Coordinates of C-alpha atoms in Angstrom, one line a residue:
M12 CA 0.0 0.0 0.0
P13 CA 1.6 3.3 -1.0
Q14 CA 2.3 5.7 1.9
P15 CA 1.0 9.2 2.0
P16 CA 3.4 11.9 0.7
H17 CA 4.1 13.3 4.1
E18 CA 5.0 9.9 5.6
E19 CA 7.2 9.1 2.7
R20 CA 9.1 12.4 3.2
Q21 CA 9.4 11.6 7.0
A22 CA 10.9 8.1 6.2
Q23 CA 13.4 9.6 3.8
A24 CA 14.4 12.1 6.5
N25 CA 15.0 9.4 9.1
A26 CA 17.0 7.1 6.7
P27 CA 20.8 6.8 7.4
E28 CA 23.0 9.1 5.4
T29 CA 25.5 6.5 4.3
A30 CA 24.8 3.5 2.2
A31 CA 25.9 -0.1 3.0
D32 CA 29.1 0.4 0.9
G33 CA 30.2 3.2 3.3
G34 CA 30.6 6.0 0.7
N35 CA 29.1 9.4 0.7
Q36 CA 27.3 9.0 -2.6
P37 CA 25.9 12.3 -4.0
Q38 CA 22.2 12.4 -4.9
W39 CA 21.3 12.5 -8.6
G40 CA 20.7 16.1 -9.8
A41 CA 22.3 17.6 -6.6
P42 CA 25.5 19.7 -6.9
P43 CA 28.7 18.1 -5.6
Q44 CA 29.9 18.9 -2.1
W45 CA 32.7 21.3 -2.7
G46 CA 35.8 20.9 -0.7
I47 CA 34.8 17.5 0.7
H48 CA 36.7 14.4 -0.3
Q49 CA 34.8 12.5 -3.0
P50 CA 35.1 8.8 -3.6
G51 CA 37.4 7.9 -6.4
H52 CA 39.7 10.8 -5.8
D53 CA 42.6 9.1 -4.0
G54 CA 46.3 8.9 -4.8
G55 CA 47.0 12.6 -4.5
Q56 CA 44.1 13.9 -6.6
P57 CA 42.8 17.3 -5.6
P58 CA 39.3 17.5 -4.2
W59 CA 36.4 19.0 -6.2
G60 CA 36.0 22.7 -6.2
S61 CA 39.6 23.5 -5.3
P62 CA 41.2 24.9 -8.6
Y63 CA 44.5 25.7 -6.8
S64 CA 44.9 22.3 -5.0
A65 CA 47.9 20.2 -5.6
P66 CA 49.3 17.0 -4.0
Q67 CA 49.9 17.9 -0.4
P68 CA 53.4 17.4 1.1
S69 CA 53.9 14.8 3.7
S70 CA 53.4 15.7 7.3
N71 CA 57.0 15.2 8.3
Q72 CA 58.3 18.2 6.3
P73 CA 59.2 21.2 8.5
G74 CA 56.8 24.1 8.7
H75 CA 54.3 22.9 6.2
F76 CA 50.6 23.6 6.3
Q77 CA 48.5 20.5 6.0
P78 CA 44.8 20.2 5.1
G79 CA 42.8 20.4 8.3
Y80 CA 39.1 20.5 8.3
V81 CA 36.3 21.9 6.2
Q82 CA 34.4 24.9 7.4
S83 CA 32.0 27.1 5.4
G84 CA 33.3 25.5 2.2
H85 CA 37.0 26.3 2.8
I86 CA 39.8 24.0 3.9
Q87 CA 41.4 25.4 7.0
P88 CA 45.1 24.6 7.1
G89 CA 46.7 23.0 10.2
Y90 CA 50.3 23.8 11.0
V91 CA 52.7 20.9 11.6
A92 CA 55.7 21.8 13.8
P93 CA 59.2 20.9 12.4
P94 CA 61.0 18.0 14.0
K95 CA 63.5 18.4 16.9
P96 CA 65.8 15.4 16.8
G97 CA 68.4 17.1 19.0
I98 CA 69.0 20.3 20.9
V99 CA 67.2 22.6 18.6
P100 CA 64.3 22.3 16.0
L101 CA 65.2 22.0 12.4
R102 CA 64.3 25.5 11.3
P103 CA 65.7 29.0 11.7
L104 CA 66.3 29.5 15.4
L105 CA 65.1 32.1 17.9
F106 CA 67.3 33.7 20.6
G107 CA 65.8 31.6 23.4
E108 CA 66.4 28.4 21.4
I109 CA 70.0 29.3 20.9
L110 CA 70.5 29.8 24.7
D111 CA 68.7 26.6 25.5
G112 CA 70.6 24.7 22.8
S113 CA 74.0 26.0 24.2
F114 CA 73.2 24.7 27.7
Q115 CA 72.0 21.4 26.4
T116 CA 75.2 21.0 24.3
I117 CA 77.4 21.5 27.4
R118 CA 75.3 19.1 29.4
R119 CA 75.2 16.3 26.8
N120 CA 78.9 16.6 25.8
A121 CA 80.5 17.6 29.1
A122 CA 83.7 15.8 28.5
A123 CA 84.4 17.4 25.2
M124 CA 83.1 20.9 25.9
L125 CA 84.3 21.5 29.4
G126 CA 87.6 19.5 28.8
A127 CA 88.5 21.7 25.9
A128 CA 87.5 24.8 27.7
L129 CA 89.7 23.9 30.7
L130 CA 92.6 23.4 28.4
A131 CA 92.0 26.9 27.0
Q132 CA 92.1 28.3 30.5
T133 CA 94.9 26.1 32.0
L134 CA 97.9 28.0 30.6
G135 CA 96.8 31.4 32.0
T136 CA 95.7 29.8 35.3
V137 CA 99.0 28.0 35.9
V138 CA 101.2 31.0 35.0
G139 CA 99.0 33.2 37.2
A140 CA 99.2 30.8 40.1
L141 CA 103.0 30.6 39.9
I142 CA 103.4 34.4 39.7
T143 CA 101.0 34.8 42.7
A144 CA 102.9 32.2 44.8
Q145 CA 106.3 33.7 43.9
A146 CA 105.2 37.2 44.6
G147 CA 103.6 36.3 48.0
A148 CA 106.6 34.2 49.1
G149 CA 109.4 36.5 48.2
S150 CA 107.8 40.0 48.1
E151 CA 110.3 41.5 50.5
S152 CA 113.3 39.9 48.8
L153 CA 112.0 40.8 45.4
G154 CA 111.7 44.4 46.5
L155 CA 115.2 44.5 47.9
W156 CA 116.5 42.8 44.7
L157 CA 114.8 45.5 42.5
E158 CA 116.4 48.2 44.5
T159 CA 119.9 46.9 43.7
L160 CA 119.3 47.1 39.9
N161 CA 120.7 49.9 37.8
P162 CA 118.6 51.6 35.1
T163 CA 120.0 49.5 32.3
E164 CA 119.1 46.3 34.1
M165 CA 115.7 47.6 34.9
V166 CA 115.0 48.3 31.2
G167 CA 116.2 44.8 30.3
L168 CA 114.0 43.3 33.0
G169 CA 111.0 45.2 31.8
L170 CA 111.6 44.2 28.2
G171 CA 111.9 40.5 29.2
V172 CA 108.7 40.7 31.2
L173 CA 107.0 42.4 28.2
A174 CA 108.3 39.7 25.8
G175 CA 107.1 36.9 28.1
A176 CA 103.6 38.5 28.3
V177 CA 103.5 38.9 24.5
L178 CA 104.5 35.3 24.0
L179 CA 102.0 34.1 26.6
G180 CA 99.3 36.1 24.8
L181 CA 100.2 34.6 21.4
V182 CA 100.1 31.1 22.7
S183 CA 96.7 31.8 24.4
V184 CA 95.3 33.2 21.1
F185 CA 96.4 30.1 19.1
I186 CA 95.1 27.7 21.7
S187 CA 91.8 29.6 22.0
L188 CA 91.2 29.6 18.2
V189 CA 92.1 25.9 17.8
L190 CA 89.8 24.8 20.7
Q191 CA 87.1 27.1 19.5
G192 CA 87.1 25.5 16.1
M193 CA 87.2 22.0 17.6
M194 CA 84.3 22.7 20.0
V195 CA 82.0 23.4 17.1
V196 CA 82.0 19.7 16.2
P197 CA 80.0 18.7 19.3
V198 CA 77.6 21.6 18.7
A199 CA 76.8 20.6 15.2
R200 CA 76.5 16.9 16.1
S201 CA 74.1 17.7 19.0
V202 CA 71.7 19.2 16.4
L203 CA 71.0 15.6 15.3
N204 CA 71.3 14.3 18.9
W205 CA 74.7 12.7 18.3
R206 CA 76.9 12.7 21.4
T207 CA 80.6 13.4 21.1
G208 CA 83.5 12.6 23.4
F209 CA 86.8 14.4 23.5
R210 CA 88.6 11.8 21.5
E211 CA 86.0 11.8 18.7
M212 CA 86.0 15.6 18.7
W213 CA 89.7 15.6 18.2
A214 CA 89.5 12.9 15.4
L215 CA 86.8 14.9 13.4
S216 CA 88.6 18.2 13.7
R217 CA 92.3 17.2 13.6
S218 CA 92.7 17.9 9.9
R219 CA 91.7 21.5 10.3
I220 CA 94.2 22.5 13.0
G221 CA 96.6 23.8 10.4
S222 CA 94.0 26.2 9.0
L223 CA 93.0 27.3 12.5
L224 CA 96.6 28.1 13.4
G225 CA 96.9 30.0 10.1
L226 CA 93.8 32.0 11.0
G227 CA 95.4 32.8 14.4
G228 CA 98.6 34.0 12.8
L229 CA 96.8 36.1 10.3
L230 CA 94.7 37.8 13.0
I231 CA 97.8 38.5 15.1
L232 CA 99.6 40.1 12.1
A233 CA 96.6 42.2 11.3
G234 CA 96.4 43.4 15.0
I235 CA 100.1 44.2 15.0
A236 CA 99.7 46.2 11.8
V237 CA 96.8 48.2 13.0
V238 CA 98.5 49.0 16.3
A239 CA 101.7 50.0 14.4
V240 CA 99.8 52.3 12.0
L241 CA 97.8 53.9 14.9
V242 CA 100.8 54.5 17.1
G243 CA 103.1 55.7 14.3
G244 CA 100.4 57.9 12.8
S245 CA 99.6 59.5 16.1
W246 CA 103.2 60.2 16.9
L247 CA 103.8 61.9 13.5
L248 CA 100.6 63.9 13.9
A249 CA 101.6 65.0 17.4
D250 CA 105.1 65.9 16.3
S251 CA 103.9 68.0 13.3
M252 CA 100.7 69.6 14.6
G253 CA 101.1 69.7 18.4
G254 CA 98.0 69.9 20.5
T255 CA 95.7 70.4 17.6
S256 CA 96.5 66.9 16.4
A257 CA 94.0 65.6 19.1
L258 CA 91.2 66.7 16.7
I259 CA 92.4 64.0 14.3
I260 CA 93.8 61.4 16.6
I261 CA 90.7 60.9 18.7
P262 CA 88.3 60.4 15.7
L263 CA 91.0 58.1 14.2
F264 CA 91.0 55.9 17.3
L265 CA 87.2 55.9 17.5
G266 CA 86.9 55.0 13.9
T267 CA 89.4 52.2 14.3
M268 CA 87.5 50.7 17.2
V269 CA 84.2 50.8 15.3
T270 CA 85.9 49.2 12.3
M271 CA 87.4 46.4 14.4
L272 CA 84.0 45.8 16.0
V273 CA 82.3 45.5 12.6
L274 CA 85.0 43.1 11.3
S275 CA 84.9 41.0 14.4
I276 CA 81.2 40.3 14.0
R277 CA 81.5 39.7 10.2
F278 CA 84.3 37.1 10.8
L279 CA 82.8 35.6 14.0
V280 CA 81.9 32.2 12.4
T281 CA 85.1 31.7 10.5
P282 CA 86.4 28.9 12.9
A283 CA 83.1 27.1 12.5
A284 CA 83.2 27.4 8.7
I285 CA 86.8 26.2 8.6
V286 CA 86.1 23.0 10.6
V287 CA 82.6 22.1 9.5
E288 CA 83.1 22.8 5.8
E289 CA 86.8 21.9 5.6
L290 CA 87.9 25.3 4.2
G291 CA 91.2 27.1 4.1
V292 CA 91.9 30.4 5.9
L293 CA 90.9 32.8 3.2
D294 CA 87.9 30.7 2.1
G295 CA 86.8 30.6 5.7
L296 CA 87.0 34.3 6.1
R297 CA 85.1 34.8 2.8
R298 CA 82.5 32.2 3.9
S299 CA 81.9 34.0 7.3
W300 CA 81.6 37.3 5.5
Q301 CA 78.9 35.8 3.2
L302 CA 76.9 34.2 6.0
T303 CA 76.8 37.2 8.2
R304 CA 75.7 39.6 5.5
Y305 CA 72.4 41.4 6.4
N306 CA 72.6 39.8 9.9
W307 CA 75.1 42.1 11.6
W308 CA 72.8 43.7 14.1
R309 CA 71.2 40.4 15.1
I310 CA 74.5 38.7 15.7
F311 CA 75.9 41.8 17.5
G312 CA 72.8 41.9 19.8
I313 CA 73.1 38.2 20.7
T314 CA 76.9 38.5 21.3
L315 CA 76.4 41.5 23.5
V316 CA 73.7 39.9 25.6
I317 CA 75.8 36.8 26.1
S318 CA 78.9 38.8 27.1
L319 CA 76.9 40.8 29.6
L320 CA 75.2 37.7 31.0
I321 CA 78.5 35.9 31.5
G322 CA 80.1 39.0 33.1
I323 CA 77.3 39.4 35.5
I324 CA 77.2 35.7 36.5
G325 CA 81.0 35.7 37.0
Q326 CA 80.9 38.7 39.3
I327 CA 78.0 37.2 41.3
V328 CA 80.2 34.1 41.9
L329 CA 83.5 35.8 42.5
V330 CA 82.4 38.7 44.8
P331 CA 81.2 36.5 47.7
I332 CA 84.5 34.5 47.4
S333 CA 86.6 37.7 47.7
V334 CA 84.5 38.9 50.7
A335 CA 84.7 35.5 52.4
S336 CA 88.5 35.2 51.9
A337 CA 89.0 38.7 53.4
G338 CA 86.9 37.9 56.5
F339 CA 88.7 34.5 56.9
S340 CA 92.1 36.1 56.7
S341 CA 91.2 38.7 59.4
V342 CA 90.0 35.9 61.7
V343 CA 93.0 33.5 61.2
A344 CA 95.7 36.1 61.1
P345 CA 94.5 39.4 62.6
H346 CA 98.0 40.8 63.0
G347 CA 99.4 41.3 59.5
G348 CA 102.9 40.8 58.5
D349 CA 103.5 37.3 59.9
D350 CA 104.1 34.1 58.0
G351 CA 100.5 32.9 58.5
Q352 CA 99.1 36.0 56.8
R353 CA 101.4 35.6 53.9
A354 CA 100.6 31.9 53.5
L355 CA 96.9 32.6 53.7
A356 CA 97.2 35.3 51.0
I357 CA 99.0 32.8 48.7
G358 CA 96.3 30.1 49.3
V359 CA 93.4 32.5 48.8
G360 CA 95.0 33.8 45.6
I361 CA 95.5 30.4 44.2
A362 CA 92.0 29.3 45.1
T363 CA 90.6 32.4 43.5
L364 CA 92.5 31.7 40.3
I365 CA 91.2 28.1 40.2
I366 CA 87.6 29.2 40.7
S367 CA 88.1 31.9 38.1
A368 CA 89.5 29.3 35.7
L369 CA 86.4 27.0 36.2
I370 CA 84.0 29.9 35.7
G371 CA 86.0 31.0 32.6
A372 CA 85.9 27.4 31.2
V373 CA 82.1 27.2 31.6
A374 CA 81.8 30.7 30.0
Y375 CA 84.1 29.8 27.2
A376 CA 82.2 26.6 26.4
F377 CA 78.9 28.5 26.5
Q378 CA 80.2 31.3 24.2
T379 CA 81.6 28.7 21.7
S380 CA 78.3 26.8 21.7
V381 CA 76.4 30.1 20.9
M382 CA 78.9 30.7 18.1
G383 CA 78.4 27.2 16.7
L384 CA 74.6 27.5 16.8
L385 CA 74.7 30.9 15.2
Y386 CA 76.7 29.3 12.4
M387 CA 74.1 26.6 12.0
D388 CA 71.2 29.1 12.2
L389 CA 72.8 31.3 9.4
R390 CA 73.1 28.3 7.1
M391 CA 69.5 27.3 7.9
R392 CA 68.3 30.8 7.1
K393 CA 70.3 31.4 3.9
E394 CA 70.9 28.0 2.5
G395 CA 68.2 25.7 3.8
L396 CA 70.5 23.5 5.9
D397 CA 67.6 22.4 8.0
L398 CA 65.8 21.0 4.9
A399 CA 69.0 19.1 3.9
L400 CA 69.4 17.6 7.4
L401 CA 65.7 16.7 7.4
R402 CA 66.1 14.8 4.1
L403 CA 69.1 13.1 5.6
L404 CA 67.0 11.9 8.6
E405 CA 64.2 10.8 6.3
S406 CA 66.5 8.8 4.1
G407 CA 67.7 6.7 7.0
T408 CA 71.2 6.5 5.7
E409 CA 72.8 8.8 8.2
K410 CA 75.5 7.6 10.5
A411 CA 76.6 9.2 13.8
D412 CA 80.2 9.3 12.7
G413 CA 80.5 12.6 10.9
V414 CA 79.7 16.3 11.2
P415 CA 76.3 17.5 10.2
G416 CA 76.6 20.1 7.4
R417 CA 79.9 18.8 6.1
G418 CA 79.7 17.9 2.5
I419 CA 76.4 19.7 1.9
A420 CA 76.8 22.2 -0.9
P421 CA 75.5 25.7 -0.2
Q422 CA 72.2 26.7 -1.8
E423 CA 71.5 30.3 -2.6
N424 CA 67.7 30.0 -3.0
P425 CA 66.4 27.0 -0.9
G426 CA 62.8 26.1 -1.7
R427 CA 60.6 26.4 1.4
M428 CA 56.9 25.8 1.8
A429 CA 55.1 29.1 2.3
P430 CA 51.8 29.4 4.3
G431 CA 49.1 27.6 2.3
G432 CA 51.4 24.9 0.9
W433 CA 52.9 26.7 -2.1
P434 CA 56.6 26.1 -2.7
N435 CA 57.6 29.7 -2.7
S436 CA 61.2 30.8 -2.2
P437 CA 61.6 33.8 0.1
Y438 CA 64.5 35.0 -2.0
G439 CA 62.9 34.8 -5.5
P440 CA 61.4 37.7 -7.4
Q441 CA 58.0 36.2 -7.7
G442 CA 55.2 38.0 -5.9
Y443 CA 51.5 37.4 -5.1
G444 CA 49.1 36.4 -7.8
Q445 CA 48.0 33.3 -9.6
P446 CA 50.3 30.3 -9.1
S447 CA 52.5 29.3 -12.0
G448 CA 51.3 26.4 -14.1
Y449 CA 47.7 27.5 -14.5
G450 CA 46.3 28.7 -17.9
P451 CA 44.7 27.3 -21.0
P452 CA 45.3 23.6 -21.6
P453 CA 47.8 22.5 -24.3
G454 CA 46.2 22.8 -27.8
Y455 CA 43.6 25.2 -26.7
G456 CA 42.3 27.5 -29.5
P457 CA 39.5 30.1 -29.6
P458 CA 36.2 28.9 -31.1
P459 CA 35.6 29.6 -34.8
G460 CA 34.5 33.1 -35.3
N461 CA 33.4 35.4 -38.0
G462 CA 36.7 36.6 -39.3
Q463 CA 37.5 38.6 -36.1
P464 CA 41.1 38.5 -34.9
S465 CA 40.1 37.1 -31.5
G466 CA 37.9 34.4 -32.9
Y467 CA 34.7 35.9 -31.6
G468 CA 32.1 37.8 -33.5
P469 CA 28.4 38.3 -34.1
P470 CA 26.3 35.3 -35.2
P471 CA 25.4 34.8 -38.9
G472 CA 22.6 37.1 -40.2
Y473 CA 23.2 39.7 -37.4
R474 CA 22.4 43.3 -38.4
P475 CA 23.4 46.2 -36.2
A476 CA 20.6 48.5 -34.9
S477 CA 21.9 51.4 -37.1
S478 CA 21.0 49.5 -40.3
Y479 CA 17.3 49.3 -39.5
G480 CA 14.9 51.8 -41.0
P481 CA 11.2 52.4 -41.1
P482 CA 9.1 49.5 -42.4
P483 CA 8.0 49.5 -46.1
G484 CA 5.1 51.9 -46.6
G485 CA 6.0 54.0 -43.6
Y486 CA 4.2 54.1 -40.3
G487 CA 0.4 54.1 -40.1
P488 CA -2.6 52.0 -39.1
P489 CA -2.6 48.4 -40.3
P490 CA -4.6 47.4 -43.3
G491 CA -8.4 47.0 -42.5
Y492 CA -8.2 49.1 -39.4
R493 CA -11.4 50.9 -38.5
P494 CA -11.4 53.7 -36.0
P495 CA -13.9 53.4 -33.2
P496 CA -17.2 55.3 -33.6
G497 CA -17.3 58.8 -32.3
D498 CA -13.7 59.6 -33.2
G499 CA -14.9 62.5 -35.3

């Protein structure tokens, strides 16, 4: 028995929306559901109603926007965070991430980082401790001995002390540069969560020690040349112009200081480039100059904040030690001048030097970690190193026996996924507009026209309005027309 129309409509409204086969089958005569996945459109095919859709990238690519949900006929993208296999995420880094990554590098590779930093501080600490002990033990005899020297012997002694200080400074510079380059290896390996010991750090950076020593020698020669030019030029100006030469000498010194500051920031990542990319001295300087271009103020700000932070922490640790040592000496040896006071002064001086060396080692390791992460960050920003490392991780062929970034050729315009899923390079000249690759299909031609250049024209038999005139016989009443009665 057929149902009434209203009951039939009620039954259709209560029926399940999906059929037994589980598909969302569209009703005949109904428009397709735009933006919703249709059956038969798998394998990377774009959904209906999305003329700018393309095969979406996989979810493990950094910083990509993936299709999320449908709302009001539009696909809302969902952001997928980049992976973080090690100390930092594989993308351009923020300031807080650089600080956190530096601390994690020291914690995960304590033997390599703190061991190398202690070596860098050992020479100055040992020499300072010996001088302190000798001065405290024989201060009276040293004073008496200096009184017995004539002026010529005093000059010779002063030149000898100056030569020793210069030699000590040169050795410290060489050791510092070599260890600074070596310590970049644990930083780079920690980006992929590869732990590094001291022996492995030495093995991976041993071939670049010659280039690092050459870099130290070049920097020392450049510093000596600058000092010689400044001192010689100031002496000549003062000799020829007198007091008015200060108007030239003071700006000259200020300009030299500013120039040295600018160059020090531009060449900051040279040791890292020499070790990681296995470059020579000049190529390393050129590479650092290229990477730090358009990033000077950012690198300067990070370096300044790190230096102030280390200085403040060092003073916070050393000031209580100095105060405690002064109070302890006043209690143990209240009457100055005896042997106990002298021995206590020697012990306090040596302990202060050791604590200063430990603090300096931690600060040196931290500064080197920041420099290494700045180098990795600059390569991520300019050359897409993060994308290359991500492909290395996805391939599954990486081995924890090398240096990440070594052997990866620089790329000037790395392709990144812009918001929305479009492969849009931030360095290319392309702007906003219709994506490339859209237009008429191949072989498309205009429809046949009426001799018009564009292929379009009026239909056959068309006459313009201006060609029409009055009908034949003119205008008047139709034939057989009779006016109504009473129309005079």
